[in-house]
Tab-separated table of C-alpha atoms and ligand atoms in Angstrom:
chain	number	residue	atom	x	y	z
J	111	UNK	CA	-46.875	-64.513	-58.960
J	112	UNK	CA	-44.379	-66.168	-61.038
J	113	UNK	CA	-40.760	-66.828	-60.341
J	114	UNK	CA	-39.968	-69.817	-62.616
J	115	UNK	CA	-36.808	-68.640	-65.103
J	116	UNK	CA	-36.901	-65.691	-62.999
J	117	UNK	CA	-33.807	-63.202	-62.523
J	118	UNK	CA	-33.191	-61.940	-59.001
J	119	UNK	CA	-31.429	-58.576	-59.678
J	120	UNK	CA	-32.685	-55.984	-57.527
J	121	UNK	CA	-34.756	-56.285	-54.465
J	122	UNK	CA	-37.198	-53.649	-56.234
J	123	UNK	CA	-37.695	-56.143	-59.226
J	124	UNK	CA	-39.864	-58.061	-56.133
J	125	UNK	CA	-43.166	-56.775	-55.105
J	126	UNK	CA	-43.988	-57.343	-51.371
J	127	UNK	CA	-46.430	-61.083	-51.282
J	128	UNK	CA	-43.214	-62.232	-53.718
J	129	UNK	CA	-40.982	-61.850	-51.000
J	130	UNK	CA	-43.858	-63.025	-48.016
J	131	UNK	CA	-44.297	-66.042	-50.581
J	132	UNK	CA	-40.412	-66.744	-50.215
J	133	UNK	CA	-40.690	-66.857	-46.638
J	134	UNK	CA	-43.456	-68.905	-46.091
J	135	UNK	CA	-41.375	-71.494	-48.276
J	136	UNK	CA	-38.573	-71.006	-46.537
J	137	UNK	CA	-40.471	-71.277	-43.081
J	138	UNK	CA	-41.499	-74.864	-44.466
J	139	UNK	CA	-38.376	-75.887	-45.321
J	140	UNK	CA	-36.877	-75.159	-41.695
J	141	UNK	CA	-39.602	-76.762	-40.260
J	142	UNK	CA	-40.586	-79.939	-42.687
J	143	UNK	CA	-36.815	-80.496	-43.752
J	144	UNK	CA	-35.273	-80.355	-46.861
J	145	UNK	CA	-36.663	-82.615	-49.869
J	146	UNK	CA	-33.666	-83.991	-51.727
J	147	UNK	CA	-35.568	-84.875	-54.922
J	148	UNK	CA	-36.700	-81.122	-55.549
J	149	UNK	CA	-33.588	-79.760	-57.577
J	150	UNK	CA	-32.195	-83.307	-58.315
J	151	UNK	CA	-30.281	-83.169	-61.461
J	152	UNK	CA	-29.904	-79.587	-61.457
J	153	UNK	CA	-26.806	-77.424	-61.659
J	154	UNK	CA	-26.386	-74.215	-59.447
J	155	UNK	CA	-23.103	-72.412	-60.891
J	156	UNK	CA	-21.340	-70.018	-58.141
J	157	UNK	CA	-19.296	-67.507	-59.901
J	158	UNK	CA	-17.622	-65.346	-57.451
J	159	UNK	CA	-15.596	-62.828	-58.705
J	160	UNK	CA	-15.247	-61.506	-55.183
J	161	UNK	CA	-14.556	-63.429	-52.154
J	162	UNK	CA	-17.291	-64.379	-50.018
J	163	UNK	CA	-17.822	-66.629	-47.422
J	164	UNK	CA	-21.925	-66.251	-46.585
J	165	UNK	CA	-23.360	-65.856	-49.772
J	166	UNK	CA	-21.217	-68.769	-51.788
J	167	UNK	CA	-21.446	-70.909	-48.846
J	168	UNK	CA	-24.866	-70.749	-47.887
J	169	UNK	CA	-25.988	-71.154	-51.772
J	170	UNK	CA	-24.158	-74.343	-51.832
J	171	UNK	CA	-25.424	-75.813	-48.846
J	172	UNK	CA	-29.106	-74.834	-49.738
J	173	UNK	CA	-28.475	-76.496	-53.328
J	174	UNK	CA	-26.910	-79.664	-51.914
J	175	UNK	CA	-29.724	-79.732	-49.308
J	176	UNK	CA	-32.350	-79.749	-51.928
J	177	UNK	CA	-30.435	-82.436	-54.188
J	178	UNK	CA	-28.605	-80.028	-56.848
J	179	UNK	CA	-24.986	-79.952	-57.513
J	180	UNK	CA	-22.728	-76.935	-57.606
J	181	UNK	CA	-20.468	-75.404	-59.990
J	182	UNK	CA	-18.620	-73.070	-58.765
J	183	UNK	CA	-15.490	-70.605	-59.163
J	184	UNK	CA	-14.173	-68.360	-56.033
J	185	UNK	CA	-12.305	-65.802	-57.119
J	186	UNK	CA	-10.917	-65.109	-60.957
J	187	UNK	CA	-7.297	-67.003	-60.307
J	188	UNK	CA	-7.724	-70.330	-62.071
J	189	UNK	CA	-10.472	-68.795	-64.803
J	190	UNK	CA	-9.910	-67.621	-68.087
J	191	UNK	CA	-11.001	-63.874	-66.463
J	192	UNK	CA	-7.473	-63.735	-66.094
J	193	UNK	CA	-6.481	-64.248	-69.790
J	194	UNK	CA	-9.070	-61.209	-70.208
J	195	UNK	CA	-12.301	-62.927	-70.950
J	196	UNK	CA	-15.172	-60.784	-70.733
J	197	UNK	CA	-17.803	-61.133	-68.165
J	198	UNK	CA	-20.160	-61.659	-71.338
J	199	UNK	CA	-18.225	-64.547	-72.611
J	200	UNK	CA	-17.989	-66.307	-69.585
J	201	UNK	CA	-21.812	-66.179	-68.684
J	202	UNK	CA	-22.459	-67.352	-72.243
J	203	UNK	CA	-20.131	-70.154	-72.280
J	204	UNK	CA	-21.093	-71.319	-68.318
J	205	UNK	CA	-24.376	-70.847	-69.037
J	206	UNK	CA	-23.817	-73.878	-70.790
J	207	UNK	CA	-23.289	-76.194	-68.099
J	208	UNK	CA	-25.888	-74.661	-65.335
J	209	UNK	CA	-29.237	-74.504	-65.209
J	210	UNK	CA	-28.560	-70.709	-62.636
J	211	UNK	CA	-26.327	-68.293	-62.182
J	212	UNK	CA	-25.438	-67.150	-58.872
J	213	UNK	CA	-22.840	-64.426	-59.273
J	214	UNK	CA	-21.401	-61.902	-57.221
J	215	UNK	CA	-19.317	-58.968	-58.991
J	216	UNK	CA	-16.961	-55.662	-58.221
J	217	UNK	CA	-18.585	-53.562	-60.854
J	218	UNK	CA	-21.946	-52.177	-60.021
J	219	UNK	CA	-24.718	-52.782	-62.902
J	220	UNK	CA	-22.619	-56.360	-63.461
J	221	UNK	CA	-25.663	-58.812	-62.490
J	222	UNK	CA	-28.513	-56.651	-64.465
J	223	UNK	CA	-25.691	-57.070	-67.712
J	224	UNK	CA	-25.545	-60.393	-66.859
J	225	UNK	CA	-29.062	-61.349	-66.791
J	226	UNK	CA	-29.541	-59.240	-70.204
J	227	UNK	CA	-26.878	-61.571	-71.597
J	228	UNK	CA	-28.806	-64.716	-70.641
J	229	UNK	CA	-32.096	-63.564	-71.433
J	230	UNK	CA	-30.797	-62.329	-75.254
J	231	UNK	CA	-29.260	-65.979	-75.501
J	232	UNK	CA	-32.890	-67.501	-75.053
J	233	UNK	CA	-33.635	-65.756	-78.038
J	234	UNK	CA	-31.098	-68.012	-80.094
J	235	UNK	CA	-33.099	-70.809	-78.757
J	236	UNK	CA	-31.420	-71.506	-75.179
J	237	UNK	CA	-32.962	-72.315	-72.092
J	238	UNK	CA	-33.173	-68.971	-70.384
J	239	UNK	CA	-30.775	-69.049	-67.534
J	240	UNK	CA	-31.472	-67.317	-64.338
J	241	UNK	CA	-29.445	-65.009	-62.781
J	242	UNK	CA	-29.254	-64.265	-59.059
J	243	UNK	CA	-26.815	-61.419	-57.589
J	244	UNK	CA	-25.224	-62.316	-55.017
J	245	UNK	CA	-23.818	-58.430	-54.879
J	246	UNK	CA	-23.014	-56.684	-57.758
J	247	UNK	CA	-20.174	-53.657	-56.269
J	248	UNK	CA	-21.674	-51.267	-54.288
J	249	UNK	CA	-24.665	-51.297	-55.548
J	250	UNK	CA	-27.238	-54.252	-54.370
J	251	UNK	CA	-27.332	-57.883	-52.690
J	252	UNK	CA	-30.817	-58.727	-53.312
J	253	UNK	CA	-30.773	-62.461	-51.245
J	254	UNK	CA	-29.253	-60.816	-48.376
J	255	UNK	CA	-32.058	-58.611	-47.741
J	256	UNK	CA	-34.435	-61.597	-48.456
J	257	UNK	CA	-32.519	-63.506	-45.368
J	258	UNK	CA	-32.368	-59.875	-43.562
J	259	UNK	CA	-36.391	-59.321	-43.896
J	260	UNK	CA	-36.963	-63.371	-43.114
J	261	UNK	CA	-34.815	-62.786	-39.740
J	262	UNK	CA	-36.545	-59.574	-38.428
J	263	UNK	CA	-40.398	-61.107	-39.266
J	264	UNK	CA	-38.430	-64.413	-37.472
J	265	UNK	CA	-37.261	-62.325	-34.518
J	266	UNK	CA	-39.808	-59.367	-34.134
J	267	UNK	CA	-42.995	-61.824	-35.893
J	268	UNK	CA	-43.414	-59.179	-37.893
J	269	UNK	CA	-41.872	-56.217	-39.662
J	270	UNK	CA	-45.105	-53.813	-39.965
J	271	UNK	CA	-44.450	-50.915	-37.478
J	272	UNK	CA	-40.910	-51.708	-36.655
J	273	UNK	CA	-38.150	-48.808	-35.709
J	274	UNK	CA	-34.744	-50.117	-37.433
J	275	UNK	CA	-31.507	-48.607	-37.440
J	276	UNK	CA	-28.965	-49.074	-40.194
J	277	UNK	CA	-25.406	-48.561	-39.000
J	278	UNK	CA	-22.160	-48.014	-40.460
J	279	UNK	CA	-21.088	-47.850	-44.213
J	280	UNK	CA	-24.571	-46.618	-46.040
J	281	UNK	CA	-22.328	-45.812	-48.987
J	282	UNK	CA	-20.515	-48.609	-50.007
J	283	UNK	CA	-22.157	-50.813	-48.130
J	284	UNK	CA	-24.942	-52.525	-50.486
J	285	UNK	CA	-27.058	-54.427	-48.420
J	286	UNK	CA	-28.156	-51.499	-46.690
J	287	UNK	CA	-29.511	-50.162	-50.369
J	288	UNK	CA	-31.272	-53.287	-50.881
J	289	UNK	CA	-32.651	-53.608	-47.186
J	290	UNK	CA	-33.974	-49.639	-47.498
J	291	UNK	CA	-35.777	-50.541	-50.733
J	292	UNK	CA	-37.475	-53.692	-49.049
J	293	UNK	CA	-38.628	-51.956	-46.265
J	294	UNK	CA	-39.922	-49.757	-48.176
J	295	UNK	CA	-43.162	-51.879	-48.872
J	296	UNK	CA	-43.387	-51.889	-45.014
J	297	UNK	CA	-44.759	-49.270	-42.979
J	298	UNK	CA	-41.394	-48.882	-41.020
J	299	UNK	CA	-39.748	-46.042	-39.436
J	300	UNK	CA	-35.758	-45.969	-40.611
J	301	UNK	CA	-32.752	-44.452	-38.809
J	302	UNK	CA	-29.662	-44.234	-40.927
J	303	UNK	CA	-26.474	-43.509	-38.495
J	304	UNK	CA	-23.455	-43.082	-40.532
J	305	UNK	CA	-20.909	-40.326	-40.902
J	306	UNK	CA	-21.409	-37.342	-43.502
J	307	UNK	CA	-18.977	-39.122	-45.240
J	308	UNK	CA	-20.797	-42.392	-45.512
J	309	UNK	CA	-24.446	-41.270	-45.127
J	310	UNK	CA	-26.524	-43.169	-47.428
J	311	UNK	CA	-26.727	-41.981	-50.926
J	312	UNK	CA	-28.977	-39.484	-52.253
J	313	UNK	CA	-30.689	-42.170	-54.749
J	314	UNK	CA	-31.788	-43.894	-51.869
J	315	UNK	CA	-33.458	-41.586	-49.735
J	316	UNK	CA	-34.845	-39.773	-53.054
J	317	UNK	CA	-36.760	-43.200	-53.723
J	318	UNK	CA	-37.715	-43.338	-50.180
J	319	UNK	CA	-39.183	-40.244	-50.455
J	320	UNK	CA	-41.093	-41.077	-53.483
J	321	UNK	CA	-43.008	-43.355	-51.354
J	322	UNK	CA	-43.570	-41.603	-48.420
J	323	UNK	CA	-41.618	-43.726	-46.407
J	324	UNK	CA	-40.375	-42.206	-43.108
J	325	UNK	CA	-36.539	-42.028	-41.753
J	326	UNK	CA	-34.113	-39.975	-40.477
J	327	UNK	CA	-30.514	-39.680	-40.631
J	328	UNK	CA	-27.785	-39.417	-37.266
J	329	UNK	CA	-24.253	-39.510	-36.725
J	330	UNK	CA	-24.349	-41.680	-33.285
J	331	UNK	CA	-26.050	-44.480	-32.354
J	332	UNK	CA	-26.918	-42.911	-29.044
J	333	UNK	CA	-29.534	-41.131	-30.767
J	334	UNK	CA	-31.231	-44.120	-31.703
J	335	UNK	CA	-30.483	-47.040	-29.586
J	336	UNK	CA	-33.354	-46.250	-26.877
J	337	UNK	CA	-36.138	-47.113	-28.890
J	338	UNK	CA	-34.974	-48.930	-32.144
J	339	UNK	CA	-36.522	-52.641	-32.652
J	340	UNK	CA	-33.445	-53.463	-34.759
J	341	UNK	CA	-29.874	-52.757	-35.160
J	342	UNK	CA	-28.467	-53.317	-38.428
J	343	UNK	CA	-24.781	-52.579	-37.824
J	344	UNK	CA	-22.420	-53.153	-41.267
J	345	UNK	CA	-18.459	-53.424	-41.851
J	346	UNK	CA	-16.555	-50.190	-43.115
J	347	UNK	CA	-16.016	-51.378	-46.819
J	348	UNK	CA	-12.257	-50.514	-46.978
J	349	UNK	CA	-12.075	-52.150	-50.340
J	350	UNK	CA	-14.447	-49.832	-52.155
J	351	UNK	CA	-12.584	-46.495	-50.977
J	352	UNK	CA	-10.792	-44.527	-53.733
J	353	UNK	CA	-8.326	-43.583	-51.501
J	354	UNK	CA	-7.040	-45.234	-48.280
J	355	UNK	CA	-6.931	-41.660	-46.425
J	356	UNK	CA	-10.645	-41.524	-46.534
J	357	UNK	CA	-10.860	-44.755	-44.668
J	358	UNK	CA	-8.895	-44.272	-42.224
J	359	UNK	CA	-10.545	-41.203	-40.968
J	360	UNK	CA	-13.609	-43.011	-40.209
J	361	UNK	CA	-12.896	-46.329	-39.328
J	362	UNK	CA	-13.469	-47.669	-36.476
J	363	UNK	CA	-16.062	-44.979	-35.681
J	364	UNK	CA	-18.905	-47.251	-34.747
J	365	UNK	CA	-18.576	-49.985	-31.954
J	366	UNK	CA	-21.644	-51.708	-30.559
J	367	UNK	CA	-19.919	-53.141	-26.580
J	368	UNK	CA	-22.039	-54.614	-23.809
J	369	UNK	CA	-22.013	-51.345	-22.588
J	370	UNK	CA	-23.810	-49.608	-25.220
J	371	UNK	CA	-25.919	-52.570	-25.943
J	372	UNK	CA	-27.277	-52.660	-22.568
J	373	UNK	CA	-29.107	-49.458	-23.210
J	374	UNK	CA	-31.288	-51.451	-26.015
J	375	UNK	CA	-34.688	-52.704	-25.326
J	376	UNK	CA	-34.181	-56.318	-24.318
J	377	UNK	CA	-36.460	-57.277	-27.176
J	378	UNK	CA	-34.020	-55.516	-30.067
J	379	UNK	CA	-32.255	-57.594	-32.235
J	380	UNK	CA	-28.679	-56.891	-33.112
J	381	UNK	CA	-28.132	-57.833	-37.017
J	382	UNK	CA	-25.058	-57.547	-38.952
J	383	UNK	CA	-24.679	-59.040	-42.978
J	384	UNK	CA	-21.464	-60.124	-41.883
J	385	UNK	CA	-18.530	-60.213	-41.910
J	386	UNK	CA	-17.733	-57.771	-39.161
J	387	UNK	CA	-14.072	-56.538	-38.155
J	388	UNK	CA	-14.576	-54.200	-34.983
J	389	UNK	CA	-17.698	-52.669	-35.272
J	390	UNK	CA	-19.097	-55.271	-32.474
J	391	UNK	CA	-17.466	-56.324	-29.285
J	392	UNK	CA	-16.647	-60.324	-29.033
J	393	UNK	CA	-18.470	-59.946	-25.701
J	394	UNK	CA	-21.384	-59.278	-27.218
J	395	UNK	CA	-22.103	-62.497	-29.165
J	396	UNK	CA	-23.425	-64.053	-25.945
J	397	UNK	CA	-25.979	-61.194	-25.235
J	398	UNK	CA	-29.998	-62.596	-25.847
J	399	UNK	CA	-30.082	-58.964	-28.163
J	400	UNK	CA	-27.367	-60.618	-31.047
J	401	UNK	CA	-28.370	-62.429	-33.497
J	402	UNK	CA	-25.981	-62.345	-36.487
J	403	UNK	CA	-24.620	-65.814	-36.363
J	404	UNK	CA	-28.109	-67.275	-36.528
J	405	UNK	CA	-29.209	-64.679	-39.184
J	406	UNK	CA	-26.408	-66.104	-41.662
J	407	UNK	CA	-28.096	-69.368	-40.931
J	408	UNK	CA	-30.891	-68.123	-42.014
J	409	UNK	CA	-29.462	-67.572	-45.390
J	410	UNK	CA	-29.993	-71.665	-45.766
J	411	UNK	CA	-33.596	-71.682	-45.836
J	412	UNK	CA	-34.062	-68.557	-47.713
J	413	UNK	CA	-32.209	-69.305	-50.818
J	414	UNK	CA	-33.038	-72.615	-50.833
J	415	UNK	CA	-36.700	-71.449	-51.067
J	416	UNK	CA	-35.407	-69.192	-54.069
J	417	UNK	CA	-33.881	-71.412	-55.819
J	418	UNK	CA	-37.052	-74.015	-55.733
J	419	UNK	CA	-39.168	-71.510	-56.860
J	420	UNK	CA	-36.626	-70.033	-59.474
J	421	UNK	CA	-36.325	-73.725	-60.600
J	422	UNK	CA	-39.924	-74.447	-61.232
J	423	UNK	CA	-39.864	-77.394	-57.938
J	424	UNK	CA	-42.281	-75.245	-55.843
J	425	UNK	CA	-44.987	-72.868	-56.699
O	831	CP	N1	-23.186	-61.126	-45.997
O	831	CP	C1	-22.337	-61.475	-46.995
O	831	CP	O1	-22.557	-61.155	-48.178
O	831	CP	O2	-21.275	-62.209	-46.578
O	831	CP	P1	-20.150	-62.796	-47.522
O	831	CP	O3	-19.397	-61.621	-48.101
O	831	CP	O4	-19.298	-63.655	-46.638
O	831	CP	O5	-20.825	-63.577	-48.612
């Protein structure tokens, strides 16, 4: 097992003791505290070509925490993207000043083309600097699902026969690919509810089916909400429809209310990547089933553990 230099791409890149081996460092870290000499002198960049308020947040704090400073741009005013520099130039000229790459991207494909960048720039005799997507279009967000995964074994104390159900945007909505292909190396059972229209793609389901992994697909969460351990409910990605008229024929179509929720099993856990516009009830947050707000606390922990072990300060 060996994540020193390592690039954090795709969830699938990770085989599952990696990601238990994340966990249990992030477990320590909750519980022993945060050692400020572990990254000291180290430089996490933050390039965030799209905005973000989790993912750039949460990879700041977990670099401070562990003694690192942070680099960072949040969106592409202010940067030389906007006199038309290439996303190659800029990760060979940053990579430069930081010792990783966190980087989050519109076009899908745009961290793997990043890290393939880096790693052919160790062959001039560079450091190899890591990348880490922190969501590359529609396509993956690899640390989410780490924090995702670390909150259901946190919530459920384990994920091993766990019912989940993934609601909401399967098609544009990319931490739903990445969570499907971690769960994967569980033996889970997986209920995607989506409209036609947003079902989650074929590529998905083809790999799932590759490795025998069970799951079925709905259109309501009525159909599901009896006996599911987890909800996963996501946002309608309005910004990654072609055309507005397609949105607004389905959003709005999920909403999680008390009402709904109170059908749940008292021990499911409500999950959402955040941020959410109206697919849950306000009144909600108070019920013992949510857990969102403390699962994007979660997101402390977790990458600080990745970054430690991406870093070479814990094995
Ligand atoms: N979950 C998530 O990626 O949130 P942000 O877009 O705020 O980073």
């Amino acid at each position: 097992m060996e994540f020193v230099n390592r690039d954090v791409v795709s969830i699938k890149d990770f085989a599952r003791p990696e990601l238990e081996h994340i966990f249990e460092k992030a477990e320590d870290m909750e519980k022993k505290g945060y050692d400020k000499s572990l990254l000291k002198g180290k430089k996490v960049g933050l390039l965030f070509y799209e905005p973000s308020t989790r993912t750039r947040m949460s990879f700041d704090s977990a670099a401070q925490a562990l003694g690192a400073g942070t680099i960072w741009f949040a969106g592409v005013e202010g940067t030389s993207v906007m006199k038309g520099e290439t996303l190659k130039d800029t990760i060979e000229t940053v990579a430069n000043y930081m010792d990783v790459i966190v980087m989050r991207h519109p076009f899908d494909g745009s961290a793997r083309w990043a890290a393939d960048v880096t790693t052919k720039r160790a062959t001039r005799g560079f450091n190899k600097v890591p990348i880490v997507n922190g969501g590359d279009g529609k396509n993956e967000h690899p640390t989410q699902t780490m924090l995702d995964l670390y909150s259901v074994q946190k919530t459920q104390r384990r994920v091993d026969g766990l019912e989940l159900a993934l609601v909401g945007d399967l098609k544009y909505g990319r931490t739903t690919h990445s969570l499907s292909y971690a769960l994967s190396m569980f033996d889970t059972k997986i209920r995607y509810v989506a409209p036609d229209a947003l079902q989650i793609p074929e590529h998905v389901t083809s790999f799932l089916k590759r490795k025998g992994i069970a799951f079925t697909k709905h259109s309501r969460i009525e159909e599901v909400i009896e006996t599911v351990d987890i909800i996963y409910m996501t946002r309608i990605q309005k910004e990654r429809f072609p055309d507005e008229n397609e949105y607004n024929k389905v959003k709005g179509v999920y909403r999680m209310d008390k009402k709904l929720l109170s059908r749940a099993k008292p021990t499911m856990r409500l999950m959402h990547p955040l941020p959410r516009v109206d697919e849950i009830t306000l009144d909600v947050d108070d019920d013992q089933r949510s857990y969102y707000f403390q699962q994007a606390g979660n997101g402390v922990p977790v990458r600080a553990a990745l970054l430690a072990l991406i870093m070479g300060a814990v094995r």
